[in-house]
PDB file of C-alpha atoms in Angstrom:
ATOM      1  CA  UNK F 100     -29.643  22.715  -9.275  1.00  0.00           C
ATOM      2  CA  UNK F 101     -30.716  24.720  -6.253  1.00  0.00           C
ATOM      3  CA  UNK F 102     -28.718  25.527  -3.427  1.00  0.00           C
ATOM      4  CA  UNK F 103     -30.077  23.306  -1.029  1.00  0.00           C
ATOM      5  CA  UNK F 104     -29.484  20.414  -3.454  1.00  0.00           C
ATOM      6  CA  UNK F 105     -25.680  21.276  -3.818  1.00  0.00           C
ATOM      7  CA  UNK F 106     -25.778  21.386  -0.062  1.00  0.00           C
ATOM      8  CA  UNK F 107     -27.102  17.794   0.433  1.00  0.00           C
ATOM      9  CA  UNK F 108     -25.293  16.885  -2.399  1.00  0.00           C
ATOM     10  CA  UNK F 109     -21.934  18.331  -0.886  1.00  0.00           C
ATOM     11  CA  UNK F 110     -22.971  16.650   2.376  1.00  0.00           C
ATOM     12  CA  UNK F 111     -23.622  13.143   1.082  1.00  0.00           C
ATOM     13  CA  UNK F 112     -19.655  13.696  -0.662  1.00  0.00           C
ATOM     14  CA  UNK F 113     -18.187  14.370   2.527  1.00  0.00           C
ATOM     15  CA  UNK F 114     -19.998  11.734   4.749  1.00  0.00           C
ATOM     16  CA  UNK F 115     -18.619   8.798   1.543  1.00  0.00           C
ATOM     17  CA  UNK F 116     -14.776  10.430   1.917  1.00  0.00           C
ATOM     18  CA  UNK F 117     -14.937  10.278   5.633  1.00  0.00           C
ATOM     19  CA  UNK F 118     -16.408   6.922   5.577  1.00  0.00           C
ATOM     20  CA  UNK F 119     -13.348   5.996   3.261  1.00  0.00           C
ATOM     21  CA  UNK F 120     -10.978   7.761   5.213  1.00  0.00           C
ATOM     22  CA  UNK F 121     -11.855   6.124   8.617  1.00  0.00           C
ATOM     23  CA  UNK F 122     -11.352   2.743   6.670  1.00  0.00           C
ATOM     24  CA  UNK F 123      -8.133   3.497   5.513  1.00  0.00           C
ATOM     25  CA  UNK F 124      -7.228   4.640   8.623  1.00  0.00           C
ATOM     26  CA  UNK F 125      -8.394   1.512  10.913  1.00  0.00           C
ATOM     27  CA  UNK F 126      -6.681  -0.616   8.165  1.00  0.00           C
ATOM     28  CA  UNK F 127      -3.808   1.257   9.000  1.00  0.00           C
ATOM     29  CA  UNK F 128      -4.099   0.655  12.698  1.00  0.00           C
ATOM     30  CA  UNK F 129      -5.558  -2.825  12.521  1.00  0.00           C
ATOM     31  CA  UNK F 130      -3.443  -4.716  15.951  1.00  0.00           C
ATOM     32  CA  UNK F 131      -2.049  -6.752  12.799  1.00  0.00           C
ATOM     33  CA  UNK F 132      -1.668  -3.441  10.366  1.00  0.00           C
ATOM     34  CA  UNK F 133       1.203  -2.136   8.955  1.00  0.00           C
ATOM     35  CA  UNK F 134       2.075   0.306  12.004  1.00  0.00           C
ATOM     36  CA  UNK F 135       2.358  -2.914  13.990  1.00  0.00           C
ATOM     37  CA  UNK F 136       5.780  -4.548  12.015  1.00  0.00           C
ATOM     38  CA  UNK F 137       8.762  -4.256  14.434  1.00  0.00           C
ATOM     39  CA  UNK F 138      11.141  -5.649  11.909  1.00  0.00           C
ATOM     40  CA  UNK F 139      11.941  -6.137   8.083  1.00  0.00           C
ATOM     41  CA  UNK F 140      14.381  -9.244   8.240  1.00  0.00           C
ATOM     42  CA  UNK F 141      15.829 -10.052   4.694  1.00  0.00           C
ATOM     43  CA  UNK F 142      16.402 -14.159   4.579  1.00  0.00           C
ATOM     44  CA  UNK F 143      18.628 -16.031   2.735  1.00  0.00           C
ATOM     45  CA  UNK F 144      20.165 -19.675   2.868  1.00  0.00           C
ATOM     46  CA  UNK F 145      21.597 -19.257   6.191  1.00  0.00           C
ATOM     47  CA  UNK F 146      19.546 -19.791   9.469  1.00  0.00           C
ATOM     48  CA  UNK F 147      18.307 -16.273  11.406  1.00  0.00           C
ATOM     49  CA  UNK F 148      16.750 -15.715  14.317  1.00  0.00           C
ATOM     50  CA  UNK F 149      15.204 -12.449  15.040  1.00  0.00           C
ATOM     51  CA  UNK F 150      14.344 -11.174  18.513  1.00  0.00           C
ATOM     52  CA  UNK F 151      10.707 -10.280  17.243  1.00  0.00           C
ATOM     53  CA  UNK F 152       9.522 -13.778  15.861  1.00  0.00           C
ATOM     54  CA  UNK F 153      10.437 -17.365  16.729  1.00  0.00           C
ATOM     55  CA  UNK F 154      12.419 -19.886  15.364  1.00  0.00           C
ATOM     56  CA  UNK F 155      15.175 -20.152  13.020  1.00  0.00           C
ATOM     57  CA  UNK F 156      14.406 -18.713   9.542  1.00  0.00           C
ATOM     58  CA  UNK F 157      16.368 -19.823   5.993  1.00  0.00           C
ATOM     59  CA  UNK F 158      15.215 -19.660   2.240  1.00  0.00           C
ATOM     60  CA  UNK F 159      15.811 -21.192  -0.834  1.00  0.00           C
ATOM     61  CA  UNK F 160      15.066 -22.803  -4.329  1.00  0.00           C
ATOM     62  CA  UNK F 161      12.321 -24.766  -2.265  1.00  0.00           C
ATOM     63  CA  UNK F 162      10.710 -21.532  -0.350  1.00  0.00           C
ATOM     64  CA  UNK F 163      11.099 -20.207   3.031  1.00  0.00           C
ATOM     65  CA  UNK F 164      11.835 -22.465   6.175  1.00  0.00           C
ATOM     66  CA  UNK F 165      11.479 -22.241   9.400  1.00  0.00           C
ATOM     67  CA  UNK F 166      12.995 -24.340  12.284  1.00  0.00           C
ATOM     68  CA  UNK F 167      11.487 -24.078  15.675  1.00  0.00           C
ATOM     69  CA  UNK F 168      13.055 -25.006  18.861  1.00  0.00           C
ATOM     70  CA  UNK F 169      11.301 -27.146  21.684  1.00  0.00           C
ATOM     71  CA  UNK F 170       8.428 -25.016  23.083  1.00  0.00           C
ATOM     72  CA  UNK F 171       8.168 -22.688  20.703  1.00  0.00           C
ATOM     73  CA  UNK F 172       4.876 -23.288  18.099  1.00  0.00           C
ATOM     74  CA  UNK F 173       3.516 -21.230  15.827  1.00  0.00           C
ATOM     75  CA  UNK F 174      -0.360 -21.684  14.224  1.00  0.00           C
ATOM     76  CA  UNK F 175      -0.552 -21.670  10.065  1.00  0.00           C
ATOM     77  CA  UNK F 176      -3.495 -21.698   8.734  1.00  0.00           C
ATOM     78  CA  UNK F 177      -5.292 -22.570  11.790  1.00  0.00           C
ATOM     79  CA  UNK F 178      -3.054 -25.366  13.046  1.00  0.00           C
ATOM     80  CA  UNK F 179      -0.313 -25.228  15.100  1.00  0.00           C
ATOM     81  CA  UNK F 180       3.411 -26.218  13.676  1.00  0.00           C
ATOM     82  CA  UNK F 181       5.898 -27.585  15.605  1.00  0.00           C
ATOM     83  CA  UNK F 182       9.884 -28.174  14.644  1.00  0.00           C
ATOM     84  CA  UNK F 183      10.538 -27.750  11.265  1.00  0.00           C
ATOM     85  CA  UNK F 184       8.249 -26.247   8.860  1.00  0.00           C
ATOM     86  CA  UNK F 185       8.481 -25.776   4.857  1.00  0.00           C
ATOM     87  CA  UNK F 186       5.884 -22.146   4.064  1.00  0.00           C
ATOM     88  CA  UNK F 187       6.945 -23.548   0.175  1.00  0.00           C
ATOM     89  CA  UNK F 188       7.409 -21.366  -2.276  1.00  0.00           C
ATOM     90  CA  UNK F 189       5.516 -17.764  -2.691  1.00  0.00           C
ATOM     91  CA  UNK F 190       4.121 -16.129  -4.973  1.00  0.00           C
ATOM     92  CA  UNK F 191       5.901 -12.400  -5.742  1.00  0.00           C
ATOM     93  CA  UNK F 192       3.464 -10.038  -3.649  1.00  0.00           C
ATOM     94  CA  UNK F 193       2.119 -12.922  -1.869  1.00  0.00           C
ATOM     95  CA  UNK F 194       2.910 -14.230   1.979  1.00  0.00           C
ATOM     96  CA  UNK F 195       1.714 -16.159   4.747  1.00  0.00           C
ATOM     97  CA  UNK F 196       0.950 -14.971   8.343  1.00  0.00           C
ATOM     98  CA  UNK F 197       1.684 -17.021  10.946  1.00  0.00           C
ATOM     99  CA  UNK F 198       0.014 -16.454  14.506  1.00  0.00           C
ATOM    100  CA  UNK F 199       2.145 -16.368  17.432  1.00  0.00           C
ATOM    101  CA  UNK F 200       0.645 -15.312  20.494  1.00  0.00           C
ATOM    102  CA  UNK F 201      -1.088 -12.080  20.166  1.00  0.00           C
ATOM    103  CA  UNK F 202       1.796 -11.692  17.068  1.00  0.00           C
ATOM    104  CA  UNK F 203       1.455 -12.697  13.181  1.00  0.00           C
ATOM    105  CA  UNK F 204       4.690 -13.546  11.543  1.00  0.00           C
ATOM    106  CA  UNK F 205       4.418 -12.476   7.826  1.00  0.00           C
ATOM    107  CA  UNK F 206       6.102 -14.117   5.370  1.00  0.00           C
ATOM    108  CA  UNK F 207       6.218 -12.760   1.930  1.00  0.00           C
ATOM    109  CA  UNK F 208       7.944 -12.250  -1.141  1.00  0.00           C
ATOM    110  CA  UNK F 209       8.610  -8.817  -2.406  1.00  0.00           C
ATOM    111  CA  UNK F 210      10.794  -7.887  -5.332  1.00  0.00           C
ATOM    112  CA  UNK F 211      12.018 -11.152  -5.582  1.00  0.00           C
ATOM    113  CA  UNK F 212      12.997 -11.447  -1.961  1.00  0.00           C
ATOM    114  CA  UNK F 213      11.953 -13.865   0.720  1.00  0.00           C
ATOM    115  CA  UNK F 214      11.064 -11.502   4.022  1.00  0.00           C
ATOM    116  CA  UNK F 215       9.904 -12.518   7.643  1.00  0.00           C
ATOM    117  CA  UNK F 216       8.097  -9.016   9.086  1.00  0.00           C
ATOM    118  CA  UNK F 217       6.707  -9.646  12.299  1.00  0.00           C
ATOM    119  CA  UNK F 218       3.412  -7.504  13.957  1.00  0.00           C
ATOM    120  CA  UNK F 219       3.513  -6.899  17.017  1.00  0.00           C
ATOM    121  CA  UNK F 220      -0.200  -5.130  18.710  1.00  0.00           C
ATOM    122  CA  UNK F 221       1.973  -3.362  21.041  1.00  0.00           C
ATOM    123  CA  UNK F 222       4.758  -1.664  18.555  1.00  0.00           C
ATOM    124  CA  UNK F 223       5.225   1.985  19.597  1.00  0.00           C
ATOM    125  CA  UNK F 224       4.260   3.340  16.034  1.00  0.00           C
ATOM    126  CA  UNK F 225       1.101   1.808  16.652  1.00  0.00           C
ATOM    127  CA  UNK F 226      -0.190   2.647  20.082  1.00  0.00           C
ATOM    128  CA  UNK F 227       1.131   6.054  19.867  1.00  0.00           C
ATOM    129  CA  UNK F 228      -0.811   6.508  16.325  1.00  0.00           C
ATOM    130  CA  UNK F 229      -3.030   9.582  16.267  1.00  0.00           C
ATOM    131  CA  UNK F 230      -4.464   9.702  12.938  1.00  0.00           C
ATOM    132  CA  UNK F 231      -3.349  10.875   9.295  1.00  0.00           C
ATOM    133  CA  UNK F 232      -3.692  14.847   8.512  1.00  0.00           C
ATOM    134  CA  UNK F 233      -5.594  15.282   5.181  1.00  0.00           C
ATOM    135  CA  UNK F 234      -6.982  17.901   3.066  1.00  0.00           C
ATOM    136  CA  UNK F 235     -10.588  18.797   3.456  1.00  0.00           C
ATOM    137  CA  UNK F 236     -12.657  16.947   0.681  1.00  0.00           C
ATOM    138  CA  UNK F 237     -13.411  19.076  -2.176  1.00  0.00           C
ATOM    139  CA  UNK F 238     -15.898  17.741  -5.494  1.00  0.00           C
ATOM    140  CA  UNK F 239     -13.494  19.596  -8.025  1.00  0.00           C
ATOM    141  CA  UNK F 240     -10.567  17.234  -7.512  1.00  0.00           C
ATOM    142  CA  UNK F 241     -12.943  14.417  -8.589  1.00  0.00           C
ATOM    143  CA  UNK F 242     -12.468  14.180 -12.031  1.00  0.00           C
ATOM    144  CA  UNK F 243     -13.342  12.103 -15.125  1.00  0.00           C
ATOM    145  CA  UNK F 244     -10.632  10.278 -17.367  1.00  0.00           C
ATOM    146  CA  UNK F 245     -10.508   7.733 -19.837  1.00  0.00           C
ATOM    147  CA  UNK F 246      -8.870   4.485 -19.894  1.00  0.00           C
ATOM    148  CA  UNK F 247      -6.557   3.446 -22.509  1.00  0.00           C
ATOM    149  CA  UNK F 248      -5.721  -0.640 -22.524  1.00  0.00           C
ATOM    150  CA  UNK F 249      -2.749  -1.558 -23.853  1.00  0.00           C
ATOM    151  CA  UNK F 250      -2.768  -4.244 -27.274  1.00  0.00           C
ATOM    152  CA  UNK F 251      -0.993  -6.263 -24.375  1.00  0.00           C
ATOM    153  CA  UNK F 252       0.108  -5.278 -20.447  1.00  0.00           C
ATOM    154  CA  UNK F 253       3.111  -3.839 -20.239  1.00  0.00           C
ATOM    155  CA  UNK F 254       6.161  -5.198 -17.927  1.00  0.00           C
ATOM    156  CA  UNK F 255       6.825  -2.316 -16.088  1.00  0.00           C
ATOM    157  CA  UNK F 256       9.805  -2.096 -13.394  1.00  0.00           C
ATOM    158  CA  UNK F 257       9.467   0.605 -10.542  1.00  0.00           C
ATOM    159  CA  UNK F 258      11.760   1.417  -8.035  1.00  0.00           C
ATOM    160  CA  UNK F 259      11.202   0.771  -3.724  1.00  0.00           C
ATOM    161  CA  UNK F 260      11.294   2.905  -0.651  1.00  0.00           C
ATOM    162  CA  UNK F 261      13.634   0.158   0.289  1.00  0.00           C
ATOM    163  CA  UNK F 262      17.111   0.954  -1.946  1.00  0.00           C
ATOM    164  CA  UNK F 263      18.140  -1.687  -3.993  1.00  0.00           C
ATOM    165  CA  UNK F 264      14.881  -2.970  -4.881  1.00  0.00           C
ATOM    166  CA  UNK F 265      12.396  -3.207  -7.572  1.00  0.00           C
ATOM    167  CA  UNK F 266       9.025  -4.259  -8.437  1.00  0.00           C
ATOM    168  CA  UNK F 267       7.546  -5.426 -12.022  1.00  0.00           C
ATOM    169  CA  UNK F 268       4.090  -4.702 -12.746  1.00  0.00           C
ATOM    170  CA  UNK F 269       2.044  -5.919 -15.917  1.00  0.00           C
ATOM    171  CA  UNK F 270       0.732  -2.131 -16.417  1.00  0.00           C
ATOM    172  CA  UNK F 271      -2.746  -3.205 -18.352  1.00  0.00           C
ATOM    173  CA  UNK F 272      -3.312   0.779 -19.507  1.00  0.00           C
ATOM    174  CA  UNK F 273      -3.050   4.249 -19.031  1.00  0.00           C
ATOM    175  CA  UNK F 274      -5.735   6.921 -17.896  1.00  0.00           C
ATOM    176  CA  UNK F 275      -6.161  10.323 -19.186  1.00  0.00           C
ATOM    177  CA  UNK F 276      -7.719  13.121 -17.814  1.00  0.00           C
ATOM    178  CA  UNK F 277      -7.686  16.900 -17.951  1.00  0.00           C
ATOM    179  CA  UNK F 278      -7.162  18.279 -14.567  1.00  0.00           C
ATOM    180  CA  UNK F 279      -6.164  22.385 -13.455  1.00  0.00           C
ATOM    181  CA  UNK F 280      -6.375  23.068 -17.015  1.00  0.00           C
ATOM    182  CA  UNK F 281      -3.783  20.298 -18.452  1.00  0.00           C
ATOM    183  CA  UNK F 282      -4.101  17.107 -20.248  1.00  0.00           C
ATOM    184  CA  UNK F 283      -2.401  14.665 -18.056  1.00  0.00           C
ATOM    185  CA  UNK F 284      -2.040  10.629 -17.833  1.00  0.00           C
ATOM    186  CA  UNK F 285      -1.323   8.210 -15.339  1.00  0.00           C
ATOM    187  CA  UNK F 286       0.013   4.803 -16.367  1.00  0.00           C
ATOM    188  CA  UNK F 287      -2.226   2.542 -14.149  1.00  0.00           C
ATOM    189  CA  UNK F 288      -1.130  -1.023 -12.690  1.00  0.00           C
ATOM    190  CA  UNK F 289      -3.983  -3.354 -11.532  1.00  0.00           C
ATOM    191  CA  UNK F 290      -5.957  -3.381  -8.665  1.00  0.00           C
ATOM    192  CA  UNK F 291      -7.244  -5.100  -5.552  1.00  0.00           C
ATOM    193  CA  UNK F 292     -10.305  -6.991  -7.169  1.00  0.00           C
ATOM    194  CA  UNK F 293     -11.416  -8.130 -10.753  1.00  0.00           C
ATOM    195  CA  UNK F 294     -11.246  -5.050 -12.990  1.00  0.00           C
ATOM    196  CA  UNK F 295     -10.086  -2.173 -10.607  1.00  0.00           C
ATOM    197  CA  UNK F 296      -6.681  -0.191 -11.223  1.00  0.00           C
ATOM    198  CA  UNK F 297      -4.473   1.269  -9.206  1.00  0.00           C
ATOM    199  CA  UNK F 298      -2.141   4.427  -9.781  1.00  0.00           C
ATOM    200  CA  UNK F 299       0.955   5.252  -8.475  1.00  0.00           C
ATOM    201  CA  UNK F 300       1.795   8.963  -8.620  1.00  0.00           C
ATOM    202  CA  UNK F 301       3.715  12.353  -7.104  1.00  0.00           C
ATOM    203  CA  UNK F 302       2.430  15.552  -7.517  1.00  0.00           C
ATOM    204  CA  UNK F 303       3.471  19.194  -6.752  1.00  0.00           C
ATOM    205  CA  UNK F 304       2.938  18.756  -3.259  1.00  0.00           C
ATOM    206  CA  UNK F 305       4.805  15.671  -2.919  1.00  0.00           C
ATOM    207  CA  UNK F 306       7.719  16.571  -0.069  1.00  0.00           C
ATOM    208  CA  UNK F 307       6.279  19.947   0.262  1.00  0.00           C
ATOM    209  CA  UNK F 308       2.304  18.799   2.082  1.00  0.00           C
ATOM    210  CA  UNK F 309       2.185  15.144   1.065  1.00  0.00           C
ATOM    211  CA  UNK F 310       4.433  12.375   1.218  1.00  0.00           C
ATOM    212  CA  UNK F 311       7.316  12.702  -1.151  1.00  0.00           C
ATOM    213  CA  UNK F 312       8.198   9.304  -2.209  1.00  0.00           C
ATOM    214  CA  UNK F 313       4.138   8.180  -3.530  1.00  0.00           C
ATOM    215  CA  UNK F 314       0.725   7.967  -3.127  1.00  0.00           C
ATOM    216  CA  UNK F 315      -1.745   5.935  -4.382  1.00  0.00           C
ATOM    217  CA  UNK F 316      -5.151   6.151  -5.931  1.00  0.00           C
ATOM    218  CA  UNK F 317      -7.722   3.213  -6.270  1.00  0.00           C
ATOM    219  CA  UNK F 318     -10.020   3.253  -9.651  1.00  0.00           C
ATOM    220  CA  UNK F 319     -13.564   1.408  -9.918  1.00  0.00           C
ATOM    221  CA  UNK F 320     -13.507  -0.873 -12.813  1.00  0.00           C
ATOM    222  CA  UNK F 321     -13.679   1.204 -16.154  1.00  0.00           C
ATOM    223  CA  UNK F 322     -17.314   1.746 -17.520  1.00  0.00           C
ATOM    224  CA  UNK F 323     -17.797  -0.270 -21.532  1.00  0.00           C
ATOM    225  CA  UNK F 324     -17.008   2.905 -22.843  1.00  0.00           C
ATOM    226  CA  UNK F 325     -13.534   3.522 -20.367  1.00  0.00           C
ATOM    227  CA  UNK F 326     -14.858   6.263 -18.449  1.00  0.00           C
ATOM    228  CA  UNK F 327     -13.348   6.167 -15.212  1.00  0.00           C
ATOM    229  CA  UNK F 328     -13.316   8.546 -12.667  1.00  0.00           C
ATOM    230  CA  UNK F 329     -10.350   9.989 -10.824  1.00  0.00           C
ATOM    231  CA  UNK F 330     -11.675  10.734  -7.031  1.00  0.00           C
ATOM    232  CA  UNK F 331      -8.000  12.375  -6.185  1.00  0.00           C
ATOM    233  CA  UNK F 332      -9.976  13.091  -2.548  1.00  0.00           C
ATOM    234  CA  UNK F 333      -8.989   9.770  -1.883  1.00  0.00           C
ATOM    235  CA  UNK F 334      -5.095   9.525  -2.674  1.00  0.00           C
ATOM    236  CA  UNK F 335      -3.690   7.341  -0.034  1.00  0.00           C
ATOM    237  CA  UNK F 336      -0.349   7.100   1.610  1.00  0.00           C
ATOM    238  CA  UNK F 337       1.505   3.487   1.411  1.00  0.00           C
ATOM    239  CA  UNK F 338       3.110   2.259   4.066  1.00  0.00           C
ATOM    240  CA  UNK F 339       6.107   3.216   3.727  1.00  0.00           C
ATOM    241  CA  UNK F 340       4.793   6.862   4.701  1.00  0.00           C
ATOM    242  CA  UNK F 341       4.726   5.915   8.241  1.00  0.00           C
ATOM    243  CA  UNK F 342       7.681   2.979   8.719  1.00  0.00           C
ATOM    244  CA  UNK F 343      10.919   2.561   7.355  1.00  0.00           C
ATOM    245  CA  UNK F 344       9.779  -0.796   7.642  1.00  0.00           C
ATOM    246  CA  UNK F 345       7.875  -1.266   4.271  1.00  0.00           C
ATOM    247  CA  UNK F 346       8.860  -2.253   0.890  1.00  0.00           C
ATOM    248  CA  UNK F 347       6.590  -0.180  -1.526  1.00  0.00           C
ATOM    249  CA  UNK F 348       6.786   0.782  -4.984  1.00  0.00           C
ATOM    250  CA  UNK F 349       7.736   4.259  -6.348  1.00  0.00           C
ATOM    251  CA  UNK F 350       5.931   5.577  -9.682  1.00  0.00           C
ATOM    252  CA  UNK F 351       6.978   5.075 -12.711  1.00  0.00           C
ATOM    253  CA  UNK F 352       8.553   8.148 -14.218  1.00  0.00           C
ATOM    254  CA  UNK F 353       5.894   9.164 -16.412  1.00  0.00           C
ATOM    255  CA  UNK F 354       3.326   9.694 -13.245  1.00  0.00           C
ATOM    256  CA  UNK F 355       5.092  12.176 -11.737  1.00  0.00           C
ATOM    257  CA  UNK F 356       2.450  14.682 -12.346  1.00  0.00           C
ATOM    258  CA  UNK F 357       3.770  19.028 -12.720  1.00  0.00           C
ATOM    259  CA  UNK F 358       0.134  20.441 -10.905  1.00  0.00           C
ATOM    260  CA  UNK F 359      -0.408  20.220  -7.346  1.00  0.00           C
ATOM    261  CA  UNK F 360      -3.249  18.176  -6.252  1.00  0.00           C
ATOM    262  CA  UNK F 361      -4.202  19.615  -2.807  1.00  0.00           C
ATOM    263  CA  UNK F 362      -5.822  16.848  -1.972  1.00  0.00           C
ATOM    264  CA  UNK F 363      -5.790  13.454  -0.196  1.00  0.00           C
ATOM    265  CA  UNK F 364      -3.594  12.598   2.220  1.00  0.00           C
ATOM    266  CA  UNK F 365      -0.942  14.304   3.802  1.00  0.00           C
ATOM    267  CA  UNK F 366       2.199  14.034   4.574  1.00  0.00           C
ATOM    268  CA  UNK F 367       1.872  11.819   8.567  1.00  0.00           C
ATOM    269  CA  UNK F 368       2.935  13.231  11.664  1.00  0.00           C
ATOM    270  CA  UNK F 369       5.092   9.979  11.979  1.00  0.00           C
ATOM    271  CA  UNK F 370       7.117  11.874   9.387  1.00  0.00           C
ATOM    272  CA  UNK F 371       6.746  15.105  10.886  1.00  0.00           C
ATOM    273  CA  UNK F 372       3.662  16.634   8.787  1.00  0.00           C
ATOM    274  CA  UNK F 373       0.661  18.453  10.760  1.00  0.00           C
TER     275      UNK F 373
END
């Protein structure tokens, strides 16, 4: 390959990680994104009302309810509810959001909980966001594993940045790959879209450059053959990086990985990283 090659080659890397990081990022920022919650209000069978969202909110064997006082209206799926409305039952990872003004009211289940998390455009985390530090994208931390299925997914029970709480995921396989000299593996849990995994994982770096609870790292669908390749360029901070606010999943033990991947994101100057 001649130099100029590796050059355009190198360039054409870059330009895809920056186009992936700006995504991330205006995910992140979206006037509805995560940086926008102003609360994390835990419901239960007796009424709440929360300064951030309206109504009076309740949950039960027959889902999440919300009672709404004269004059105050919020718009579910397109139409607007008035007095009291039954969101049903949801599914675990699943919600609803519910406009209200320039607002959306999510409702969601997480670890078993029914939650009300209101987003607000105007939440300080928000406008005062100024973008995530991240290490410089570099080809040699984009590696190729192989993925492992399991005879049959794999219940598999994770801790939360919020204490007390855990998640259960069906862990489908596990990925192995060789990376600064050592044969590591990553138990994988599945991903946004038919085929794609996800991995959960903490590094040496983690609470030294990069966020110390988790990051995460998105996998293409594994070729016939399970090659799959590990772009570690693109490990992403969850929310809970940035708020207290969110309810993410921690690792499971065995993905707590003993090299340090200088790579991805860092740790967010919302937690005091540079």
């Amino acid at each position: 390959m001649t130099t100029e090659a590796t050059a355009t080659d190198l360039q054409t890397f870059t330009e895809n990680w920056l186009e992936w990081y700006r995504a991330q990022e205006a995910r992140l920022a979206d006037p509805h994104g995560f940086l926008a919650i102003t609360g994390l209000h835990w419901l239960d069978d007796r009424p709440q009302r929360f300064s951030d969202a309206p109504g009076a909110w309740r949950t039960g064997p027959h889902g999440v309810v919300v009672d709404l006082d004269d004059g105050e209206e919020l718009v579910v799926d397109g139409t607007p509810v008035h007095g009291e409305h039954h969101f049903g039952v949801l599914p675990e990872r699943g919600g609803v959001d519910a406009v209200w003004g320039d607002a959306v009211i999510e409702v969601a289940k997480r670890g078993g909980n029914d939650i009300v998390r209101p987003r607000h455009p105007d939440a300080t985390l928000r406008t005062a966001f100024t973008g995530t530090p991240a290490y410089a994208p570099d080809p040699r931390w984009a590696v190729t594993g192989r993925y492992l299925p399991f005879d049959t997914p794999r219940p598999t029970t994770v801790g939360a940045a919020v204490e007390g709480l855990e998640h259960v995921y069906d862990a489908p396989g596990r990925v192995e790959f060789e990376l600064a000299g050592q044969q590591l593996s990553l138990t994988a849990f599945p991903g946004p879209g038919a085929g794609r995994l996800m991995v959960l994982f903490t590094d040496a770096t983690s609470g030294v450059t990069t966020y110390a609870a988790n990051r995460a790292l998105a996998l293409e669908p594994p070729a016939a053959d399970g090659t799959v390749v590990l772009d570690f360029n693109r490990a992403a901070n969850l929310p809970c990086a940035y708020t207290d606010l969110a309810t993410c999943p921690l690792p499971p033990a065995e993905n707590r990985l003993p090299v340090a991947i200088e790579a991805g994101q860092k740790i967010p100057r919302e937690r005091g990283g540079s």
